[in-house]
XYZ file of C-alpha atoms in Angstrom:
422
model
C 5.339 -62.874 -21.190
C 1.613 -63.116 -20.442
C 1.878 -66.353 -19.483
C 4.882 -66.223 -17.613
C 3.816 -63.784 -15.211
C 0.755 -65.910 -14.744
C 2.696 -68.166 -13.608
C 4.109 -65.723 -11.015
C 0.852 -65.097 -9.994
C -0.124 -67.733 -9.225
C 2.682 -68.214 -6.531
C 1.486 -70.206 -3.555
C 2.614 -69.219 -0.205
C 4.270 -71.009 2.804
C 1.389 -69.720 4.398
C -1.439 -67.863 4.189
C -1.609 -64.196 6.165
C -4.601 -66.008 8.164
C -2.915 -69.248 8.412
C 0.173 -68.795 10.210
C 0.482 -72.423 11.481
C 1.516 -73.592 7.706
C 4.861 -71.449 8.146
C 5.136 -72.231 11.654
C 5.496 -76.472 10.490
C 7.415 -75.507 7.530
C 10.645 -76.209 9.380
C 9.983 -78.248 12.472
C 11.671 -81.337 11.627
C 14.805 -79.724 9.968
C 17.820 -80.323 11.844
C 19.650 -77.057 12.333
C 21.399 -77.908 15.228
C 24.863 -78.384 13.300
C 24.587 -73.872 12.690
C 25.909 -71.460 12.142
C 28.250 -73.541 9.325
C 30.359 -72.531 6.251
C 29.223 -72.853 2.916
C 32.048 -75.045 0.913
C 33.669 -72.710 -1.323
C 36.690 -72.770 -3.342
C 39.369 -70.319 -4.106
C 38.218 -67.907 -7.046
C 41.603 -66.562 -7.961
C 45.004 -65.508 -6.047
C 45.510 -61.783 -6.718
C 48.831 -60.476 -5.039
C 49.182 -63.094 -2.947
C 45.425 -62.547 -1.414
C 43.276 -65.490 -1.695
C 39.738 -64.351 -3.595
C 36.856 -67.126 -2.686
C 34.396 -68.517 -4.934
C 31.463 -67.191 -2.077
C 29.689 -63.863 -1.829
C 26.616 -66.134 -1.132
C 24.633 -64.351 1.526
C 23.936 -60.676 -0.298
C 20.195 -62.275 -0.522
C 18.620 -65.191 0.434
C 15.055 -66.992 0.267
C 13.255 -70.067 1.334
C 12.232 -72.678 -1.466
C 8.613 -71.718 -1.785
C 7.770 -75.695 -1.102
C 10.217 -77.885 -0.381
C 10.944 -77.311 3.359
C 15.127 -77.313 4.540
C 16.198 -75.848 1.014
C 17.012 -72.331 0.497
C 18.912 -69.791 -2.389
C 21.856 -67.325 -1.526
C 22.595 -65.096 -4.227
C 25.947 -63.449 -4.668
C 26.587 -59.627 -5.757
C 28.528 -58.346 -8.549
C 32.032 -60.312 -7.417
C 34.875 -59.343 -5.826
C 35.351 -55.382 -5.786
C 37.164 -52.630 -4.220
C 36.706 -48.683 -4.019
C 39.510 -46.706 -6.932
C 39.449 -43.296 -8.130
C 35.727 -42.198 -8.971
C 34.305 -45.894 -8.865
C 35.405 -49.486 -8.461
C 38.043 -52.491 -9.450
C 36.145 -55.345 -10.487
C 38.774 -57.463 -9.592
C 36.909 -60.670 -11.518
C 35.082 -58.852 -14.746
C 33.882 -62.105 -15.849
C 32.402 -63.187 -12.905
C 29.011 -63.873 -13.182
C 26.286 -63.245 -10.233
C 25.366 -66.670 -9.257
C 22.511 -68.441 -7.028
C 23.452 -71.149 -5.317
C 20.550 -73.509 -4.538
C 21.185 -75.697 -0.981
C 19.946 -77.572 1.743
C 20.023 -78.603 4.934
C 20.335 -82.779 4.660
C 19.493 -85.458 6.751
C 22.465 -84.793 8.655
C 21.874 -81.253 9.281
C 25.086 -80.361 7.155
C 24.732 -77.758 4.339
C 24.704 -79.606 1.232
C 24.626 -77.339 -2.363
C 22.153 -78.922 -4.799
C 23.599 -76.732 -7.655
C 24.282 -73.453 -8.904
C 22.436 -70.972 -11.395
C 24.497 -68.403 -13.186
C 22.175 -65.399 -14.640
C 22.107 -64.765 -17.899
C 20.611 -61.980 -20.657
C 17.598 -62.784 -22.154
C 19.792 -64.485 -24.928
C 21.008 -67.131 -22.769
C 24.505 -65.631 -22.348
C 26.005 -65.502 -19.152
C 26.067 -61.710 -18.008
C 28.652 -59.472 -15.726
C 28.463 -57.483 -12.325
C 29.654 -54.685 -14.659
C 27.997 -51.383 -14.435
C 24.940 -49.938 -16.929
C 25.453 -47.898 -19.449
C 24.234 -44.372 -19.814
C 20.254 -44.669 -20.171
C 20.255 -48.389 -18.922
C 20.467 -47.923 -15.347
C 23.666 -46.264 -14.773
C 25.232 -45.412 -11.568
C 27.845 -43.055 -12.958
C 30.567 -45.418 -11.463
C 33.600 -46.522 -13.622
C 34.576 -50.055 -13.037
C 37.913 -50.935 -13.542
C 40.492 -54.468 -13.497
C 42.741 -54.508 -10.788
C 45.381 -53.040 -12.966
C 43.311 -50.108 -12.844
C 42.529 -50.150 -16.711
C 38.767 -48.712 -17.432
C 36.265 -51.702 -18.289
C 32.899 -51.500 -20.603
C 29.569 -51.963 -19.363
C 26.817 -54.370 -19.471
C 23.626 -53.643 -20.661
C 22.239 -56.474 -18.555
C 24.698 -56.216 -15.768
C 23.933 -56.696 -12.088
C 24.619 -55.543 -8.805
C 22.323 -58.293 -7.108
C 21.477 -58.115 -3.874
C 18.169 -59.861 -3.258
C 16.171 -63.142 -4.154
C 13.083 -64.146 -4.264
C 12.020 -67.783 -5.660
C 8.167 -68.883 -6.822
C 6.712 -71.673 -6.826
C 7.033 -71.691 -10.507
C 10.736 -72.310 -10.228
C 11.212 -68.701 -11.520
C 13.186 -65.792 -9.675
C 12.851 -61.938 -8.687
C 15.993 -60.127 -8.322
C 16.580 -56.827 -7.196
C 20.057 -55.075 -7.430
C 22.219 -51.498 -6.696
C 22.104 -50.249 -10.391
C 18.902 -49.353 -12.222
C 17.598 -50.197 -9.275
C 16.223 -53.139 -11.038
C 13.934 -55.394 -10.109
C 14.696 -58.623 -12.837
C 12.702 -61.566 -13.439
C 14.634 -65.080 -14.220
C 13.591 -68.457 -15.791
C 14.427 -71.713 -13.485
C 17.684 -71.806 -15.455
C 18.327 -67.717 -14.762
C 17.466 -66.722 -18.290
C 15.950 -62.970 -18.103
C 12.466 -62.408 -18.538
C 11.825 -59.487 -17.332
C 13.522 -56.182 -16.262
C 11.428 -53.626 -13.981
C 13.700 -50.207 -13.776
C 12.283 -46.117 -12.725
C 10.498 -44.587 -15.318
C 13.080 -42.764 -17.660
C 15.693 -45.853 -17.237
C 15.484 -47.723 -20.861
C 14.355 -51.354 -20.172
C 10.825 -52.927 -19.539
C 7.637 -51.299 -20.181
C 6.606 -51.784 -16.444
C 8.067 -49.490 -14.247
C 9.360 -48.135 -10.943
C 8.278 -44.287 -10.176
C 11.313 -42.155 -11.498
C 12.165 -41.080 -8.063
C 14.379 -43.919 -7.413
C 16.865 -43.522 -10.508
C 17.776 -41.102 -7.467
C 19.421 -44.175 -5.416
C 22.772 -43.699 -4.342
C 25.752 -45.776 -6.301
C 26.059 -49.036 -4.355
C 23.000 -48.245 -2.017
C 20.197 -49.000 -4.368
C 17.727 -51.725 -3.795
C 19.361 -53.874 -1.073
C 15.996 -55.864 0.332
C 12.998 -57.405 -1.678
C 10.753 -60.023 -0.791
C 7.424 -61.582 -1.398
C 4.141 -61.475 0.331
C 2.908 -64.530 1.450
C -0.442 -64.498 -1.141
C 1.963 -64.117 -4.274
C 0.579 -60.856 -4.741
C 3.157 -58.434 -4.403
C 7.479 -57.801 -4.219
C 8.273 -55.252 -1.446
C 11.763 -53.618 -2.325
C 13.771 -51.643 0.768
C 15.968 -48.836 -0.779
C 19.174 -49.104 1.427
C 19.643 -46.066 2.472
C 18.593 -42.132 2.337
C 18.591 -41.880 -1.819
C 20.142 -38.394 -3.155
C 16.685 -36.493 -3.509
C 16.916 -34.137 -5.077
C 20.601 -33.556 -4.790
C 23.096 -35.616 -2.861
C 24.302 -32.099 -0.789
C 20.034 -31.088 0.045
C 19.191 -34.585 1.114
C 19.635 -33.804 4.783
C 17.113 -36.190 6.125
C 19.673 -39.096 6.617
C 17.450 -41.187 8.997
C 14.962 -41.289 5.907
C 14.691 -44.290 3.529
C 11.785 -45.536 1.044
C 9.951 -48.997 1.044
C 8.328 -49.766 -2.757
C 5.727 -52.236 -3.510
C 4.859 -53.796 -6.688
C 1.623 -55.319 -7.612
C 2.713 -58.661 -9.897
C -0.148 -58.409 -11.456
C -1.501 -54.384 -12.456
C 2.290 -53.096 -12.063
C 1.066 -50.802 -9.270
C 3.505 -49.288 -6.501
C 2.933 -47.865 -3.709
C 5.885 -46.405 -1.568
C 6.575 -46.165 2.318
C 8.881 -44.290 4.405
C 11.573 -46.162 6.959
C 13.226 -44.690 9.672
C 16.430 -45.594 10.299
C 18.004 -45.579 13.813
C 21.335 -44.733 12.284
C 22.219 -42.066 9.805
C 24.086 -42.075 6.194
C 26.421 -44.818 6.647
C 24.322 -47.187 8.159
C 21.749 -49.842 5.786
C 18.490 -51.516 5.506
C 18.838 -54.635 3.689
C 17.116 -57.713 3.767
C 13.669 -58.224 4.272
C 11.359 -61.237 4.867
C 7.963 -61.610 5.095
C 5.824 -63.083 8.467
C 2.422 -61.562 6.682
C 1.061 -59.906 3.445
C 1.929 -56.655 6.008
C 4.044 -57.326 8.646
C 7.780 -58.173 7.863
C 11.369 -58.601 8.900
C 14.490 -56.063 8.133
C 17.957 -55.893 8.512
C 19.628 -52.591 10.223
C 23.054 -52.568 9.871
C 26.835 -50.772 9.955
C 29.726 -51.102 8.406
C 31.713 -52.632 11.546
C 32.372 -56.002 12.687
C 30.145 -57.321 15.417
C 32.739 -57.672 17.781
C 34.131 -53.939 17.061
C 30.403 -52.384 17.917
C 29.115 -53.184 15.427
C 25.407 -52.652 14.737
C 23.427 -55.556 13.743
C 19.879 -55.833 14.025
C 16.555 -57.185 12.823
C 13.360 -55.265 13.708
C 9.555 -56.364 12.826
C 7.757 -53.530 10.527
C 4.249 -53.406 9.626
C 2.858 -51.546 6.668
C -0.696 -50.726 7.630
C -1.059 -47.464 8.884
C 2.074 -46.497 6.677
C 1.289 -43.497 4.556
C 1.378 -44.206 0.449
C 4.076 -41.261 0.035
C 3.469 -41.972 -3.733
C 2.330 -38.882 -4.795
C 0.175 -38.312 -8.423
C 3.272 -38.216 -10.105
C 5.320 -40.652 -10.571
C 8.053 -39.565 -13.512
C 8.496 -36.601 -11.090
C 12.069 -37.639 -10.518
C 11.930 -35.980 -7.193
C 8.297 -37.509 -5.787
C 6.407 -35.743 -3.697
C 7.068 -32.841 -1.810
C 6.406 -31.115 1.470
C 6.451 -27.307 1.033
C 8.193 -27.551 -2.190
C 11.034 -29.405 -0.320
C 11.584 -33.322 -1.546
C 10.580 -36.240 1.862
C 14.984 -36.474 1.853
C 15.169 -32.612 2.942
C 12.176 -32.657 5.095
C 12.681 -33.029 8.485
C 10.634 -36.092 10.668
C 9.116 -32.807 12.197
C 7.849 -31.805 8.921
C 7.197 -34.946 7.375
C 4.908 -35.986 10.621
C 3.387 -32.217 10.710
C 2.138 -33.055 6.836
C 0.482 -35.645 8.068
C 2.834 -38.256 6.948
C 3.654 -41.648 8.949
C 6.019 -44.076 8.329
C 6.050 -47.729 8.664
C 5.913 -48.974 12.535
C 8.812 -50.931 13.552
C 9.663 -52.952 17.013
C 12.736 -54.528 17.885
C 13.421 -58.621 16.877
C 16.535 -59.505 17.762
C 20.126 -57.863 18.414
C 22.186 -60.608 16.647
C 25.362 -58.994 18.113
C 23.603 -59.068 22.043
C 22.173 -62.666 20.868
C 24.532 -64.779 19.517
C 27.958 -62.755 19.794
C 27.363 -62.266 16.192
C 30.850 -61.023 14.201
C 30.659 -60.463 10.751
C 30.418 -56.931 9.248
C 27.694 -57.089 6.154
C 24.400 -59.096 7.911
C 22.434 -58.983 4.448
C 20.507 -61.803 3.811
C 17.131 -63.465 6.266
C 14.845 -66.033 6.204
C 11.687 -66.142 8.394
C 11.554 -69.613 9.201
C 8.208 -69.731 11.352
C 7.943 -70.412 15.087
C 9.929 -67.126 16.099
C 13.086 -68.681 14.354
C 15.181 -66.547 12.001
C 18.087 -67.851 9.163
C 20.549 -65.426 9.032
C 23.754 -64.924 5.830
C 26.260 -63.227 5.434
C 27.546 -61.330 2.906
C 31.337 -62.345 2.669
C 32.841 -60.310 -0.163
C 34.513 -63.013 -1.644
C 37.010 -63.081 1.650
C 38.687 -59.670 0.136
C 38.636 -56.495 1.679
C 39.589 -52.897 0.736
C 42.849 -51.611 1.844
C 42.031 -48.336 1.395
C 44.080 -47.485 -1.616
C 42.305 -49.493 -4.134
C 43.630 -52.829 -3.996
C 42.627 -56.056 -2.007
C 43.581 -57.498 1.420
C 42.303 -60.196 2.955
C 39.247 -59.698 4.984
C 39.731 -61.351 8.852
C 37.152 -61.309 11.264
C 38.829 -59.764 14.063
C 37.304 -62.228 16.654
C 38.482 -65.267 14.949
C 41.289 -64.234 12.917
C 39.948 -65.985 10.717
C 39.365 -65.363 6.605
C 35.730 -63.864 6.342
C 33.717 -66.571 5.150
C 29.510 -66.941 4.215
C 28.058 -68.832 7.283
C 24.324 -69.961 7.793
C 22.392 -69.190 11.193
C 19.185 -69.743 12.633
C 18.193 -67.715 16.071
C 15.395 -66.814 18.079
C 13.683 -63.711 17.713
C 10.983 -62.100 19.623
């Protein structure tokens, strides 16, 4: 393991925070003139007559740390829908996949191959929930004939990607949270989960166990000198109880030092409220980065789909000197979640600084519903995924429908872009 994360270490940037140019020439002579395009995909399964696709590519995505015009999208769990008190996994075998691509010579998407995780035994794993002790959500995952599944101890929800120059991967998902480490070949080497959750001896502070189900770590990158993963939280996390965790503008940012398993932890505000995300995030610096704000809506039904530029310097450390207090620090006994921006700002307290990059829907006329995975690209040019859900949709009483966008009429389908930003 020593030597492994050596390796990751040693990761070697697209650029250096002082060298900008490097990033800036990392893409000039890719043709990406032929986006936004498909990825090819094939159908999963027919359940009921609705047509489940082999995609979900777009939950995360990342630039090949060398090899300029190839990328990774990484799927979630698979194909799911809301029943009872948790969720039909309507595939249980399915296994969260990265699919490795590029833009060829004809600036078509072309997959180079694809990378199903697997335990640290080599077996393939599921998107099936934790187990008690193991990162549990408390969600029960059922087939779509509504009988109750098992769990996986290695199960994940994943939902970013980050890829080293070692040919190894960081993955972040919605359960533990977890933060995972995976061989070339997506063999698990590593599993980073809060203090208290029963995995790796590095660890998370305990306050995020606190996540909400399905809203845990949506976002994780890299910074540019290999130093450090930076993990967004996706939305206001139930601190200390789901009902007193009024602050719903309120999100965390967590940073992890590769190297002396240090975190530090920031504070995001969101311009929405509970129902509204932060997910993907990309790095321009070893401070300054790129996130997703997001709704649930389509683009084309008002929905809300932005990027905005943040910058950690300044940002308080809201670490605490605890950190297996499962409910962090605290303002005047109350938790950052119940604290007002009044209060938090009053203690002294700032959060990261964020400006506005690009309104995809005001840009590009931009339709889809989950905007989850970017790319910084250099040159004020941003790659931009979607997260398709397999082309199924929730029909609101626990089974699948197909999932149209409402502009096209078209089945939902994971589509590359690059814009401009400013």
């Amino acid at each position: 393991m020593k030597k492994l994360l050596l390796s990751a270490i040693a990761f070697t940037a697209i650029m250096s925070c002082n060298d900008n140019d490097q990033m800036d020439n990392q893409n000039q002579d890719i043709n990406y003139t032929k986006l936004p395009q498909e990825f090819p995909f094939s159908t999963l399964m027919n359940l009921n007559g609705v047509n489940v696709i082999n995609g979900g590519f777009g939950s995360g995505a990342a630039a090949h740390p060398t090899r300029k015009g190839e990328f990774y999208a990484i799927t979630d769990r698979g194909p799911n829908v809301a029943y009872q008190n948790g969720i039909k996994i309507l595939a249980p075998n399915f296994t969260p996949t990265i699919m490795h691509f590029k833009i060829n010579a004809e600036g078509n998407i072309e997959v180079i191959k694809y990378i199903k995780l697997k335990n640290p035994s080599g077996q393939p794993i599921t998107g099936l929930p934790n187990p008690a002790g193991m990162g549990s959500t408390g969600e029960i995952a059922y087939d779509s004939a509504g009988n109750v599944l098992g769990t996986d101890n290695y199960g994940l929800d994943s939902e970013s990607i980050v890829a080293a120059t070692d040919g190894t991967f960081w993955v972040s998902d919605e359960y533990g949270p977890h933060i995972v480490h995976y061989s070339a070949d997506g063999v698990e080497l590593e599993r980073i989960s809060p203090i208290g959750v029963n995995t790796g001896t590095r660890k998370l502070p305990a306050v995020f166990s606190k996540r909400r189900p399905n809203r845990g770590m949506e976002g994780m990158c890299m910074t540019p000198d290999g130093k450090m993963l930076v993990g967004t939280m996706q939305s206001t996390m139930y601190v200390p109880t789901k009902a007193l965790a009024t602050n719903t503008t309120l999100t965390r940012i967590v940073t992890f030092d590769l190297a002396t398993g240090q975190t530090k932890q920031y504070l995001y505000k969101q311009d929405g409220g509970a129902s509204d995300s932060v997910c993907d995030i990309t790095p321009i610096s070893n401070t300054e980065f790129l996130v997703i704000e997001r709704d649930g809506n389509f683009g084309s039904s008002g929905g809300l789909k932005k990027v905005y530029r943040i910058n950690l310097s300044g940002a308080s450390d809201v670490s605490g000197t605890d950190l297996t207090a499962v409910d962090g620090m605290k303002i005047n006994g109350k938790t950052l979640e119940q604290s007002t921006w009044d209060e938090i700002n009053t203690a002294g307290l700032k959060p990261v600084t964020k400006t506005l990059a690009v309104d995809l829907v005001t840009k590009i006329g931009y339709d889809h519903d989950k905007f989850e995975g970017i790319v910084y690209l250099g040159n004020n040019k941003l790659a931009v995924f979607n997260d398709d859900d397999f082309g199924v949709a929730d029909d609101g009483n626990g089974n699948p429908k197909t999932k149209i966008l409402p502009k096209t009429g078209k089945q939902d389908k994971g589509t590359m872009y690059v814009v401009d930003i400013q």
